[in-house]
mmCIF file of C-alpha atoms and ligand atoms in Angstrom:
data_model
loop_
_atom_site.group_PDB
_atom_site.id
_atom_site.type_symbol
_atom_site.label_atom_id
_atom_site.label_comp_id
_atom_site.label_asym_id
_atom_site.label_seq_id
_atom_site.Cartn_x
_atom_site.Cartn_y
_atom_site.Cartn_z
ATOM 1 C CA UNK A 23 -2.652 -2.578 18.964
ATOM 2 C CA UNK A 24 -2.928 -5.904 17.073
ATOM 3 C CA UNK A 25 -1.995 -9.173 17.682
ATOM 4 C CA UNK A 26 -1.212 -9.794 13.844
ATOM 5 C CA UNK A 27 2.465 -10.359 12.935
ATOM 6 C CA UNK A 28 3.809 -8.005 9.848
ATOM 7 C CA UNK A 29 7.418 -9.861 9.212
ATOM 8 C CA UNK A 30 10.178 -6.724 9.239
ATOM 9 C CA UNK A 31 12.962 -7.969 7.384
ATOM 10 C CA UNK A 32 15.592 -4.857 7.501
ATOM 11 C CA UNK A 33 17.448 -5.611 4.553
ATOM 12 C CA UNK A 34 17.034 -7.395 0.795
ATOM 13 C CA UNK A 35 16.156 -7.417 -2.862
ATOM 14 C CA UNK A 36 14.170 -4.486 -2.990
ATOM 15 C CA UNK A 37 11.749 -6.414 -5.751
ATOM 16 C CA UNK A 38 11.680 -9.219 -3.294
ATOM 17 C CA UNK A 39 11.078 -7.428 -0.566
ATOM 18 C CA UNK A 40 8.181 -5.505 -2.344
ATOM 19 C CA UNK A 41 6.507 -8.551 -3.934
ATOM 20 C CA UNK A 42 6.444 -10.440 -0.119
ATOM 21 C CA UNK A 43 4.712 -7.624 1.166
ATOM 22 C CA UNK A 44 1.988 -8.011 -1.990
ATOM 23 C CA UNK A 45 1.742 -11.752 -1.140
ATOM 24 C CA UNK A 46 1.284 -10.811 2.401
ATOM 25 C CA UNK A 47 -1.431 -8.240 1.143
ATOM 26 C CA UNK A 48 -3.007 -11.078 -0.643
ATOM 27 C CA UNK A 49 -3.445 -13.238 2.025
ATOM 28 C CA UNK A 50 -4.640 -10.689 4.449
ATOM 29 C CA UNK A 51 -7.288 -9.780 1.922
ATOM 30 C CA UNK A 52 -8.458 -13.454 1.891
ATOM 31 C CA UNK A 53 -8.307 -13.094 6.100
ATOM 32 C CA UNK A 54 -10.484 -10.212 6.016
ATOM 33 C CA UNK A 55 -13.375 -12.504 4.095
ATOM 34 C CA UNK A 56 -12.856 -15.773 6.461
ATOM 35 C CA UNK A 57 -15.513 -15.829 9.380
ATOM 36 C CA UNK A 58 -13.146 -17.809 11.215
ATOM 37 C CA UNK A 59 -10.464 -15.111 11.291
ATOM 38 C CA UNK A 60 -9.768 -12.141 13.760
ATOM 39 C CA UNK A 61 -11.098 -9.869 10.900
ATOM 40 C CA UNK A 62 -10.649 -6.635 12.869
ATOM 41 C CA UNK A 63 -7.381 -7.439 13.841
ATOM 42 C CA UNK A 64 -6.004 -8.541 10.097
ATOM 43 C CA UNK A 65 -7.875 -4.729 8.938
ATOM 44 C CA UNK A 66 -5.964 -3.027 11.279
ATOM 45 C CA UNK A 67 -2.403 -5.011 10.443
ATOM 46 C CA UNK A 68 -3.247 -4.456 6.790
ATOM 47 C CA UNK A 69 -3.844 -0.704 6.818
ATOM 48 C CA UNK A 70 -0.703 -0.405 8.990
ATOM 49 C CA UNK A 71 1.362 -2.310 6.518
ATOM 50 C CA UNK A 72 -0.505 -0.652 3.021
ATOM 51 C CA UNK A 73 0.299 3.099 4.443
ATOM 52 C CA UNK A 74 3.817 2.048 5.493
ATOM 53 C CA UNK A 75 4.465 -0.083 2.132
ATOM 54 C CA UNK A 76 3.192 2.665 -0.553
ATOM 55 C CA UNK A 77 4.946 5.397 2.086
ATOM 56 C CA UNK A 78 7.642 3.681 1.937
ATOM 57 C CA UNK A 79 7.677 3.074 -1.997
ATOM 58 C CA UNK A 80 7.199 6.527 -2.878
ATOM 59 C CA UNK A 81 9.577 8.227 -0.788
ATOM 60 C CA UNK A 82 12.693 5.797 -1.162
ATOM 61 C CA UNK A 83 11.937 3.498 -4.174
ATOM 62 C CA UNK A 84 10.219 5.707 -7.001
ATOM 63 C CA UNK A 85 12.705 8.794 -6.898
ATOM 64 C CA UNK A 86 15.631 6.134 -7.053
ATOM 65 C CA UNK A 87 14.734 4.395 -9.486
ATOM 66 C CA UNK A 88 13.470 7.386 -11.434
ATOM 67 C CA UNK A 89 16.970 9.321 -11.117
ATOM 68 C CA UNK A 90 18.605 5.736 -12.183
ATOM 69 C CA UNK A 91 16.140 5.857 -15.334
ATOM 70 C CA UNK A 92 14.921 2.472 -14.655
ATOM 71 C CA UNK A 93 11.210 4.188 -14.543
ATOM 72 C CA UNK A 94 10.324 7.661 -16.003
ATOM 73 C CA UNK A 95 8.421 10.020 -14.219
ATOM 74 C CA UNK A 96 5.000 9.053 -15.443
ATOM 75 C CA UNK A 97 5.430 5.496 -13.937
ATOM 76 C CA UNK A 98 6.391 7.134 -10.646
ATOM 77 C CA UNK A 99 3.058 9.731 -10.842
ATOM 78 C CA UNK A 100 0.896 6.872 -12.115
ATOM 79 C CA UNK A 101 1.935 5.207 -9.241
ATOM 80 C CA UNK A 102 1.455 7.956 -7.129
ATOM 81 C CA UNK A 103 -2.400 8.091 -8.123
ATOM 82 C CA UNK A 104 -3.119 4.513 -7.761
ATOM 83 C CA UNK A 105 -1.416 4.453 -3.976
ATOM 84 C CA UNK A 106 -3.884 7.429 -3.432
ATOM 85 C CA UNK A 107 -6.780 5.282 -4.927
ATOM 86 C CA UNK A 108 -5.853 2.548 -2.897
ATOM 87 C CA UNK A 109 -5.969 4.855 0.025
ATOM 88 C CA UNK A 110 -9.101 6.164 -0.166
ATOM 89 C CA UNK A 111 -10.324 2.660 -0.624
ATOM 90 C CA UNK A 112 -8.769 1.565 2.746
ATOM 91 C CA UNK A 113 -10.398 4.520 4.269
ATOM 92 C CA UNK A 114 -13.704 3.266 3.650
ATOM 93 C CA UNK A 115 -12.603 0.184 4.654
ATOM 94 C CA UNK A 116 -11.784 1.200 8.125
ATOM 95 C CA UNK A 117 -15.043 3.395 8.158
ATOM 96 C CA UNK A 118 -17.387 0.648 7.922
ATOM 97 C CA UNK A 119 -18.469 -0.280 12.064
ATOM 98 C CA UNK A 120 -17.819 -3.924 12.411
ATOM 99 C CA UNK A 121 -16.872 -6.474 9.656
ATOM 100 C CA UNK A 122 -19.718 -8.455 9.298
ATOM 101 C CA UNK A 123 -22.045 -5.885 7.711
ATOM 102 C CA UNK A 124 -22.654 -5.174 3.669
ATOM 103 C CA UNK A 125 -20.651 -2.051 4.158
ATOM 104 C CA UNK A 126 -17.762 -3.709 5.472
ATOM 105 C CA UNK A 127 -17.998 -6.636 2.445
ATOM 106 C CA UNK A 128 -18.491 -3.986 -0.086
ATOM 107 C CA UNK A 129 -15.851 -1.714 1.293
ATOM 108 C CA UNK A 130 -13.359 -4.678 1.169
ATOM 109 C CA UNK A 131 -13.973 -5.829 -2.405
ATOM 110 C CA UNK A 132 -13.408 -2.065 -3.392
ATOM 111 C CA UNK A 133 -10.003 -1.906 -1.675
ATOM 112 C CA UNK A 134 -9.380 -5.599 -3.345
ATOM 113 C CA UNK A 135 -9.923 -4.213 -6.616
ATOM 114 C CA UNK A 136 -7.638 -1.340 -6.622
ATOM 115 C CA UNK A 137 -5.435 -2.654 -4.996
ATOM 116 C CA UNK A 138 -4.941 -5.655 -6.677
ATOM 117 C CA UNK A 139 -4.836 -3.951 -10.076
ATOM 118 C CA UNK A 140 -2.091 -1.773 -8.490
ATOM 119 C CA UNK A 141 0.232 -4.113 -7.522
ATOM 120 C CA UNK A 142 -0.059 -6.060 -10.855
ATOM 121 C CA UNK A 143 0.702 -3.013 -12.930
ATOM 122 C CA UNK A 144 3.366 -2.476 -10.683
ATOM 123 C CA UNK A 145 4.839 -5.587 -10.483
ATOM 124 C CA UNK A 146 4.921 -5.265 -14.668
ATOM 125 C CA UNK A 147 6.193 -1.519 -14.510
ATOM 126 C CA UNK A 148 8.037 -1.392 -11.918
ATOM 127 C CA UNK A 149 9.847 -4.065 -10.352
ATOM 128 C CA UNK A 150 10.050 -6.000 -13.454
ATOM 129 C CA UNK A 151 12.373 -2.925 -14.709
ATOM 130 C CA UNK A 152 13.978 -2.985 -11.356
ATOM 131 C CA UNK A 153 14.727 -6.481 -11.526
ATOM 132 C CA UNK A 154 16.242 -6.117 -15.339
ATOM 133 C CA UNK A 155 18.023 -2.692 -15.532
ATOM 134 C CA UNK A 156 19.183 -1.835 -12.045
ATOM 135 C CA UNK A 157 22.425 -3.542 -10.527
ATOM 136 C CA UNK A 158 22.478 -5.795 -7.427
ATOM 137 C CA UNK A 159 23.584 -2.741 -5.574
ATOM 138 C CA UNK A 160 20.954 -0.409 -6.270
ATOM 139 C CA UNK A 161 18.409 -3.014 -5.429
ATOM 140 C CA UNK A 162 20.380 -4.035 -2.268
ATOM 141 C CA UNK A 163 20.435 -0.069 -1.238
ATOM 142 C CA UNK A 164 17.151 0.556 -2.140
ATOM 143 C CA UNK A 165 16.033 -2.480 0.089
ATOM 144 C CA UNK A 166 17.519 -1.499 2.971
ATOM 145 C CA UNK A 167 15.902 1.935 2.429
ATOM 146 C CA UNK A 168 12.695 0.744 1.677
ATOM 147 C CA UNK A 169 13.172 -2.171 4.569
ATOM 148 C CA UNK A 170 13.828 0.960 7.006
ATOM 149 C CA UNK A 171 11.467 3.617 6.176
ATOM 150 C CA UNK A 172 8.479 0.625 6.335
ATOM 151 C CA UNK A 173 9.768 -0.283 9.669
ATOM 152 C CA UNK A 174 9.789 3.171 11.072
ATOM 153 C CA UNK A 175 6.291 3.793 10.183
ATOM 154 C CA UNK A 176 5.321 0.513 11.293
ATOM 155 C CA UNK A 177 6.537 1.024 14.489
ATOM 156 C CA UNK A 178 5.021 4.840 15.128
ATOM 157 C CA UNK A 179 1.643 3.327 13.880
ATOM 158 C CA UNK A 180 0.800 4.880 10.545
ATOM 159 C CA UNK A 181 -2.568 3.395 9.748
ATOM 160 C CA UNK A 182 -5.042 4.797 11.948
ATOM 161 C CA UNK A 183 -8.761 6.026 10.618
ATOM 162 C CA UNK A 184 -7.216 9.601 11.425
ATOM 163 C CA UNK A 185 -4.560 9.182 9.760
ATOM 164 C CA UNK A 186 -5.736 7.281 6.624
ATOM 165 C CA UNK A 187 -8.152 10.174 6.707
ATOM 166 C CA UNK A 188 -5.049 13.150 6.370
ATOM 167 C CA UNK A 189 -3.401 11.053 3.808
ATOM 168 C CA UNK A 190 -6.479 11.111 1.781
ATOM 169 C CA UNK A 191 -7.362 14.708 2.549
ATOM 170 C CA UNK A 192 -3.537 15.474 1.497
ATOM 171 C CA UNK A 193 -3.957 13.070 -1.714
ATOM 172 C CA UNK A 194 -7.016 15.660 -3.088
ATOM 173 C CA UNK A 195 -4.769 18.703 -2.121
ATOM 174 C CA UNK A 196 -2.145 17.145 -4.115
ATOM 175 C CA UNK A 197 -4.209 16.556 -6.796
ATOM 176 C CA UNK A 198 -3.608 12.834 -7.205
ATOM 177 C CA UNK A 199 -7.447 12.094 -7.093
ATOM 178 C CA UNK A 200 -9.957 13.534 -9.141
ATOM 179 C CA UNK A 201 -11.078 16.920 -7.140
ATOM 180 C CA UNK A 202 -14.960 16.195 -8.394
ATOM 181 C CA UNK A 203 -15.490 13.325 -6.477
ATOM 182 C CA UNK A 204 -14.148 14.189 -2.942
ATOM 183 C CA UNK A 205 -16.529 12.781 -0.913
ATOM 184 C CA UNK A 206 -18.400 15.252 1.660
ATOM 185 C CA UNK A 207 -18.187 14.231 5.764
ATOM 186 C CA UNK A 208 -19.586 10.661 6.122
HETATM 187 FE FE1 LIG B 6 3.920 -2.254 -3.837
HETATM 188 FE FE1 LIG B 7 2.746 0.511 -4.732
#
């Protein structure tokens, strides 16, 4: 599928664990720019690991935290949204033919943006609460949980154009992105 190694640690700080996989997202951003790199490869390996991180986050680390009342429910659904931004953005991504075109360069600086504003606003939000209200425990628990469900969708392959495309598709149905701007059949 790719010959780009994701690390899969299985257990951990669940704010460490979360802020490696942003570093890692970093860097593979920077990849995805470099001429010299195997850019299709590192766009496949990073829309594997963004599905399976957010996934992962919003099924096993929001509702925690949120029944904990380390976040309230508008940090979870604001995080919701911007995951379903960030989607859409990948989805272009992975619709542009070929990485050395405009649509491809344009397409990537999109998914930079979004995502990059994402994961500081949830670093700040988020895991900074985690790290200063919930106990070791909860964030050992919720690392394993988070360190498991990312694993599992990693290893079933979760960030396919088809798929990327339901998520989306699900994401409007949901109503986590503005219904006014779904974009017609490209
Ligand atoms: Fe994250
Ligand atoms: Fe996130």
């Amino acid at each position: 599928m790719t010959d780009y190694e994701i690390p899969r640690p299985t257990s951990g700080d669940i704010v460490e664990l979360i802020k490696d996989d942003h570093r890692i997202f970093e860097e593979m951003l920077r990849q995805m720019r470099d001429v010299d790199a195997d850019r299709e490869a590192v766009r496949q390996a990073f829309s594997e690991l963004l599905v399976a991180h957010s996934e992962a986050e919003e099924h096993e680390v929001y509702p925690k935290l949120k029944t904990k009342k380390v976040i309230d429910g508008e940090e979870e659904e604001h995080g919701e949204e911007e995951h379903a931004a960030t989607n859409e953005a990948l989805l272009h991504l992975l619709q542009a033919k070929g990485t050395d075109t405009q649509k491809y360069e344009d397409a990537l600086e999109a998914v930079a943006e979004v995502l990059m504003h994402h994961i500081g606003e949830e670093e700040l939000t988020i895991l900074n609460p985690a790290q200063t209200d919930a106990s070791e425990d909860l964030r050992a628990e919720l690392g394993v949980a988070f360190a498991t469900a990312r694993n599992q969708l990693l290893e079933q392959g979760c960030g396919s154009l088809e798929q990327v495309e339901a998520i989306v598709k699900q994401a409007y149905d949901d109503g986590l992105l503005p219904n006014d701007e779904q974009p017609t059949e490209q």
